[in-house]
JSON list of C-alpha atoms in Angstrom, two decimals:
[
{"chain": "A", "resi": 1, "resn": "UNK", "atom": "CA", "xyz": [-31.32, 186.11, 50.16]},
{"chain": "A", "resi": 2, "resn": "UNK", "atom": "CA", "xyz": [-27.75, 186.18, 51.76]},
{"chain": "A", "resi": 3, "resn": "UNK", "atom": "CA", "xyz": [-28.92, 188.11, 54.97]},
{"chain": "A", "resi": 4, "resn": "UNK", "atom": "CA", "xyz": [-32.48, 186.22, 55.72]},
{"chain": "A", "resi": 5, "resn": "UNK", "atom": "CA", "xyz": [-34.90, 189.05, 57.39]},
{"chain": "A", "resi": 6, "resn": "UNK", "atom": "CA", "xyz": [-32.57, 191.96, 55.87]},
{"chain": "A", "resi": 7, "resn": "UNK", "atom": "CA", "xyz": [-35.40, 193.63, 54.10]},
{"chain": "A", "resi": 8, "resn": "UNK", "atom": "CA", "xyz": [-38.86, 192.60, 52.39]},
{"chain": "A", "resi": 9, "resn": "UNK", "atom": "CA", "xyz": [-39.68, 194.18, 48.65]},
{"chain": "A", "resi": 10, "resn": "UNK", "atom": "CA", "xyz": [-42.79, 195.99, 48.83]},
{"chain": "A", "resi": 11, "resn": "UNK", "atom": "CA", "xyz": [-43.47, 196.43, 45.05]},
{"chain": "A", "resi": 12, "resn": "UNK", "atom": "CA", "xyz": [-41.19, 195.65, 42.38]},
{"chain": "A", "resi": 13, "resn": "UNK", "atom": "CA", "xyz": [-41.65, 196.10, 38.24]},
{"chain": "A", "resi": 14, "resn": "UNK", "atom": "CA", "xyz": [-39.47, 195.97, 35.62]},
{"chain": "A", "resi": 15, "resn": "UNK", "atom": "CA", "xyz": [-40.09, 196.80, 31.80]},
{"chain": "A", "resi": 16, "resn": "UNK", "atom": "CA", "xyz": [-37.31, 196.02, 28.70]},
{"chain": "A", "resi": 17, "resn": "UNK", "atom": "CA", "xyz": [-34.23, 197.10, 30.63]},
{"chain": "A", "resi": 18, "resn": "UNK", "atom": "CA", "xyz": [-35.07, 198.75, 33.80]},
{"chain": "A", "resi": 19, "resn": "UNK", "atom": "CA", "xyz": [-36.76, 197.46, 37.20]},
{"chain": "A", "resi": 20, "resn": "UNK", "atom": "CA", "xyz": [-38.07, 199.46, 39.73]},
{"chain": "A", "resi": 21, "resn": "UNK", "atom": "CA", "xyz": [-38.18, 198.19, 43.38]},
{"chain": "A", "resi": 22, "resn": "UNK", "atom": "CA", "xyz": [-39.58, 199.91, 46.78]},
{"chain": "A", "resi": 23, "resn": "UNK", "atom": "CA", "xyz": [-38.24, 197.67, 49.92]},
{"chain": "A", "resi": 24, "resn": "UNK", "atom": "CA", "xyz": [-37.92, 198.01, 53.74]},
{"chain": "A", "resi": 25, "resn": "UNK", "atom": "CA", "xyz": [-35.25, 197.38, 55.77]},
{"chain": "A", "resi": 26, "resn": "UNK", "atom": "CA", "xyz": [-36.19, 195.47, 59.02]},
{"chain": "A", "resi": 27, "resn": "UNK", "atom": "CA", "xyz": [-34.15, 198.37, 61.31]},
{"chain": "A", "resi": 28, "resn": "UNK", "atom": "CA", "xyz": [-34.22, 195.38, 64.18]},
{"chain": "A", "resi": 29, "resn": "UNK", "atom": "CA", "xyz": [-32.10, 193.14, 61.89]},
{"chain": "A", "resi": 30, "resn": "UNK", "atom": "CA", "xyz": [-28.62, 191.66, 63.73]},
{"chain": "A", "resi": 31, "resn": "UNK", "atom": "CA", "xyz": [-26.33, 193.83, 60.91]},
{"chain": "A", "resi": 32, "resn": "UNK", "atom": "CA", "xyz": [-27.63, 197.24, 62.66]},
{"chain": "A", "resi": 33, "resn": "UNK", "atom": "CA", "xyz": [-26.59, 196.04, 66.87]},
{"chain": "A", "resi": 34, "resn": "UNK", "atom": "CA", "xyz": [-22.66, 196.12, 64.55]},
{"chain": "A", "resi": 35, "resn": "UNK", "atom": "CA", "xyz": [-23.17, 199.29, 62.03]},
{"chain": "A", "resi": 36, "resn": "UNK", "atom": "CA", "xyz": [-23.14, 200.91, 64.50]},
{"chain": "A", "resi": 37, "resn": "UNK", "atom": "CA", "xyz": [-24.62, 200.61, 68.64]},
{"chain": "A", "resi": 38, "resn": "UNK", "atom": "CA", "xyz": [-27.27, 203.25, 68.92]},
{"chain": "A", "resi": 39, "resn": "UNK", "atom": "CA", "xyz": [-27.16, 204.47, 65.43]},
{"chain": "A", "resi": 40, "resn": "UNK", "atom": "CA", "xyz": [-27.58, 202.21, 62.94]},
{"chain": "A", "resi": 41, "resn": "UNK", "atom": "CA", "xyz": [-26.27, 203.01, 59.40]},
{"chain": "A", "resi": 42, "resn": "UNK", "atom": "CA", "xyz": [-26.97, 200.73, 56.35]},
{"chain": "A", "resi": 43, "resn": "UNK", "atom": "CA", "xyz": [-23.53, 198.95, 55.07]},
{"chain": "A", "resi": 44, "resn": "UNK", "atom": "CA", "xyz": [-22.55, 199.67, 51.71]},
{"chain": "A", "resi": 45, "resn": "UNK", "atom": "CA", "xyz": [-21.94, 196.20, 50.96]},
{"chain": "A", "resi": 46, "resn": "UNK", "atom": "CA", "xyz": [-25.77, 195.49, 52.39]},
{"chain": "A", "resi": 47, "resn": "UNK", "atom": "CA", "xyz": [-27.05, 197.45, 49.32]},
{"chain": "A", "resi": 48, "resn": "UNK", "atom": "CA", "xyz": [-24.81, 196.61, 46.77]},
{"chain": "A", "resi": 49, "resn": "UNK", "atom": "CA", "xyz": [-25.85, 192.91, 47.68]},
{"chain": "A", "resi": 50, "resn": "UNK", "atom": "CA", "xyz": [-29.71, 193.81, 47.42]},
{"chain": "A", "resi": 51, "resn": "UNK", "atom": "CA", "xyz": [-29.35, 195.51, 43.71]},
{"chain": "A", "resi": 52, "resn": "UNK", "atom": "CA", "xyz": [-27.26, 192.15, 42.94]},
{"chain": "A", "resi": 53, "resn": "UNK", "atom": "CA", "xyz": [-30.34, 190.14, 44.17]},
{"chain": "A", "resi": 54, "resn": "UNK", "atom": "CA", "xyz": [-33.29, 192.19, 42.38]},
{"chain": "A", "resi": 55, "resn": "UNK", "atom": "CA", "xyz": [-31.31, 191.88, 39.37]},
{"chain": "A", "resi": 56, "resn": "UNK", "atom": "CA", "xyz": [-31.08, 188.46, 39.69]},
{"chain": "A", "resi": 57, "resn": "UNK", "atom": "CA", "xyz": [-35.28, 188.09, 40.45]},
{"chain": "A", "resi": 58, "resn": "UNK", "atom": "CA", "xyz": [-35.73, 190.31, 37.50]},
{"chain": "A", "resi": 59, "resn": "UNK", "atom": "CA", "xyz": [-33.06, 188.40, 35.17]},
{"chain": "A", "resi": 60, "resn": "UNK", "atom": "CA", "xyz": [-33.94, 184.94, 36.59]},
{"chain": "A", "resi": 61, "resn": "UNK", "atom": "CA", "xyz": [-30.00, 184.28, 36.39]},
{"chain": "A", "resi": 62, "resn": "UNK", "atom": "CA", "xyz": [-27.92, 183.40, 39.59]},
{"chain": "A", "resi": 63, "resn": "UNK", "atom": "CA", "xyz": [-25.11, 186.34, 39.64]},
{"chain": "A", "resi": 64, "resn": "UNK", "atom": "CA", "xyz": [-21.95, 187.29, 41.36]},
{"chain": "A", "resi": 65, "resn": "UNK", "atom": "CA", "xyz": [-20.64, 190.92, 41.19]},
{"chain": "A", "resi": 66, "resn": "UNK", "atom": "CA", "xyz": [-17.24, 190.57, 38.77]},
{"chain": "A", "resi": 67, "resn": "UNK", "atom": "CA", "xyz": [-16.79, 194.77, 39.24]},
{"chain": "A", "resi": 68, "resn": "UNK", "atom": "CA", "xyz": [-18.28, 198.13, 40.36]},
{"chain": "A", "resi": 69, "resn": "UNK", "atom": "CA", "xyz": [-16.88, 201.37, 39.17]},
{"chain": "A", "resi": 70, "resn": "UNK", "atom": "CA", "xyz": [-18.42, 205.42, 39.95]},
{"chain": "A", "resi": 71, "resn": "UNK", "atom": "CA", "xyz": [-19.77, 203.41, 43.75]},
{"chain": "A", "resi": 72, "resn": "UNK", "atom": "CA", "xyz": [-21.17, 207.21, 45.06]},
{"chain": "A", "resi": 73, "resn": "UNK", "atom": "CA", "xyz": [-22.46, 206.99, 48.80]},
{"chain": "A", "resi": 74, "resn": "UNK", "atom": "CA", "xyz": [-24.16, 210.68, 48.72]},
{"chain": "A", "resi": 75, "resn": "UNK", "atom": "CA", "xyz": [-26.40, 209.85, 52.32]},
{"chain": "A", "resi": 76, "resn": "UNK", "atom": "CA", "xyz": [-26.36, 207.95, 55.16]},
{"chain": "A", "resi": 77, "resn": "UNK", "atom": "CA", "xyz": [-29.21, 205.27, 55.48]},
{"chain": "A", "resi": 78, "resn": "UNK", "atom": "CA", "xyz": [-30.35, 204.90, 58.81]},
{"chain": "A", "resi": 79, "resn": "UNK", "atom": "CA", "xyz": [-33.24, 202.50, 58.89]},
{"chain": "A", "resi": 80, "resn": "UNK", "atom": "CA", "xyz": [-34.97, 203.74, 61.92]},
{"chain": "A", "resi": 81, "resn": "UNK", "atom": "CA", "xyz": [-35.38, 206.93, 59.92]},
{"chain": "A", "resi": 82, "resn": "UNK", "atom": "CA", "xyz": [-35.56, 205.67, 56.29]},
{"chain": "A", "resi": 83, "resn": "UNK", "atom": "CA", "xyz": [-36.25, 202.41, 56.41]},
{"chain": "A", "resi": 84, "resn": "UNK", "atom": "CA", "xyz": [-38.39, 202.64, 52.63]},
{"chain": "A", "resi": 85, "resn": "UNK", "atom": "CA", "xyz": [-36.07, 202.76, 50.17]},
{"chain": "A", "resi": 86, "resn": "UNK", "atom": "CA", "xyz": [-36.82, 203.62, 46.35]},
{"chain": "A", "resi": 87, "resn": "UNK", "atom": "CA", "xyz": [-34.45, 201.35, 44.38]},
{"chain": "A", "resi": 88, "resn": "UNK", "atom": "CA", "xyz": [-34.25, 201.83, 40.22]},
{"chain": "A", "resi": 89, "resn": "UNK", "atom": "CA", "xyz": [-31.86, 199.76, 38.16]},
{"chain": "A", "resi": 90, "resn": "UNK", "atom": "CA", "xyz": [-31.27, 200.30, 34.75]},
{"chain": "A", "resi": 91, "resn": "UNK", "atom": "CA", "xyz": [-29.53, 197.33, 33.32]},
{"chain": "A", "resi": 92, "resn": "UNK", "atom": "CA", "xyz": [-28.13, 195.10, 30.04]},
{"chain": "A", "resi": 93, "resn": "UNK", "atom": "CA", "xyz": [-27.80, 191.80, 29.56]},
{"chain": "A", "resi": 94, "resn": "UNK", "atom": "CA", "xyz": [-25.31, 190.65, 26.91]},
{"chain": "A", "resi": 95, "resn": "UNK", "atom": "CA", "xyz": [-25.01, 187.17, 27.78]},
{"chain": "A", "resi": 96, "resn": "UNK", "atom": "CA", "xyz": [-23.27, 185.83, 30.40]},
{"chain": "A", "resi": 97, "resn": "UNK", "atom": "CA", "xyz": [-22.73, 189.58, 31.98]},
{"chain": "A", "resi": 98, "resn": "UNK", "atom": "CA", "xyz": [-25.30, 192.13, 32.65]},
{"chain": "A", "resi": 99, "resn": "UNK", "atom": "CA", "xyz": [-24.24, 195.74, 33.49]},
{"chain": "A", "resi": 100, "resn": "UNK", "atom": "CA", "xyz": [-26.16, 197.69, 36.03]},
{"chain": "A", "resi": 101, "resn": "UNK", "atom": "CA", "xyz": [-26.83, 201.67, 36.70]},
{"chain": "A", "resi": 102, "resn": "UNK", "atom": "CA", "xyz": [-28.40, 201.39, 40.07]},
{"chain": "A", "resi": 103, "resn": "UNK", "atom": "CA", "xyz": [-29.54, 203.81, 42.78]},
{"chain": "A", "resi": 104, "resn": "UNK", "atom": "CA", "xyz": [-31.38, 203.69, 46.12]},
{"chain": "A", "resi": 105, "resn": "UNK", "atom": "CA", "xyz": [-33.23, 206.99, 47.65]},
{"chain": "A", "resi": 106, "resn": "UNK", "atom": "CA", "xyz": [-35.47, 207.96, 49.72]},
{"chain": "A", "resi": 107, "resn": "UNK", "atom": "CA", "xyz": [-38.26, 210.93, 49.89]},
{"chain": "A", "resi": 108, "resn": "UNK", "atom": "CA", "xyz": [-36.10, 213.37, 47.48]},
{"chain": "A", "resi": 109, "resn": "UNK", "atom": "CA", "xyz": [-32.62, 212.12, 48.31]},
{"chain": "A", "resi": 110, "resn": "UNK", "atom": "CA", "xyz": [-30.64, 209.91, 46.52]},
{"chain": "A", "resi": 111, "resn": "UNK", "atom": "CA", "xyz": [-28.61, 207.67, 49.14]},
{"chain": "A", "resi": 112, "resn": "UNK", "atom": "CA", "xyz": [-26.25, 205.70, 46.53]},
{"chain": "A", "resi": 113, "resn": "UNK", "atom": "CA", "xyz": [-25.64, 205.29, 43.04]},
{"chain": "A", "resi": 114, "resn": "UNK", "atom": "CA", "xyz": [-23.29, 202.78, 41.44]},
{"chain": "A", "resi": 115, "resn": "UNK", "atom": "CA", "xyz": [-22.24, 201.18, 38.04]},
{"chain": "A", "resi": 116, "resn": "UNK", "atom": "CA", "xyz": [-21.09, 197.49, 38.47]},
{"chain": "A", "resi": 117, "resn": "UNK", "atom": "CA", "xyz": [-20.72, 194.40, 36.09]},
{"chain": "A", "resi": 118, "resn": "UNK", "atom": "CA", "xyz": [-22.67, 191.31, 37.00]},
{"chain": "A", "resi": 119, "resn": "UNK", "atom": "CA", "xyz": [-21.39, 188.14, 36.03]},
{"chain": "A", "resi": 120, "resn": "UNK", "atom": "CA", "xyz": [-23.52, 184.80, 35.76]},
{"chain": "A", "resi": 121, "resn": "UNK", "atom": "CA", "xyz": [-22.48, 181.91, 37.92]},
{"chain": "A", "resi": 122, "resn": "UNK", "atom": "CA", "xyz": [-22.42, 179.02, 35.83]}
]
């Protein structure tokens, strides 16, 4: 985990090409005091680093994002508020690259959705 303490998975499963996460972001974590004083907002880059490290517990390859294309932030993710967040990833892995659909929500709201190539460190 890149930022130790960042947020805990509270149920994860994955089937053929698809894995399906619930996690919860520690809202006292050092990233929020930054992003921003007295109202904390989740950092894009945050998230696209925890769909790159379910993929890689679901793959059990070490990755580095090569690309993301269609990156959609639709809410904001305050963790004091939301701090479960519903995270599906749809991927395939051809190889050395797997290519991800992934989202994160919470209750009925969809937070962010992106499309991004993963590429296998070797």
């Amino acid at each position: 985990m890149l930022l130790p303490g960042f947020y805990k998975i509270l149920n994860i499963h994955s089937t053929n090409n698809q894995l399906q996460a619930v996690i919860q972001l520690n809202a006292a974590h050092e990233v929020f005091k930054g992003h921003f004083p007295n109202n904390p907002v989740t950092p894009g880059v945050c998230m696209l680093q925890i769909f790159k490290e379910l993929t890689e517990q679901t793959t059990n390859k070490t990755l580095f994002i090569k690309e993301c294309t269609n990156v959609k932030f639709m809410a904001i993710i305050n963790p004091e508020v939301h701090s479960d967040l519903k995270i599906v990833i749809d991927f395939t892995d051809a190889s050395s690259t797997i290519k991800i659909k992934a989202s994160a929500s919470f209750d009925e709201t969809t937070a962010l959705k992106v499309s991004a190539v993963l590429s296998e460190q070797l």
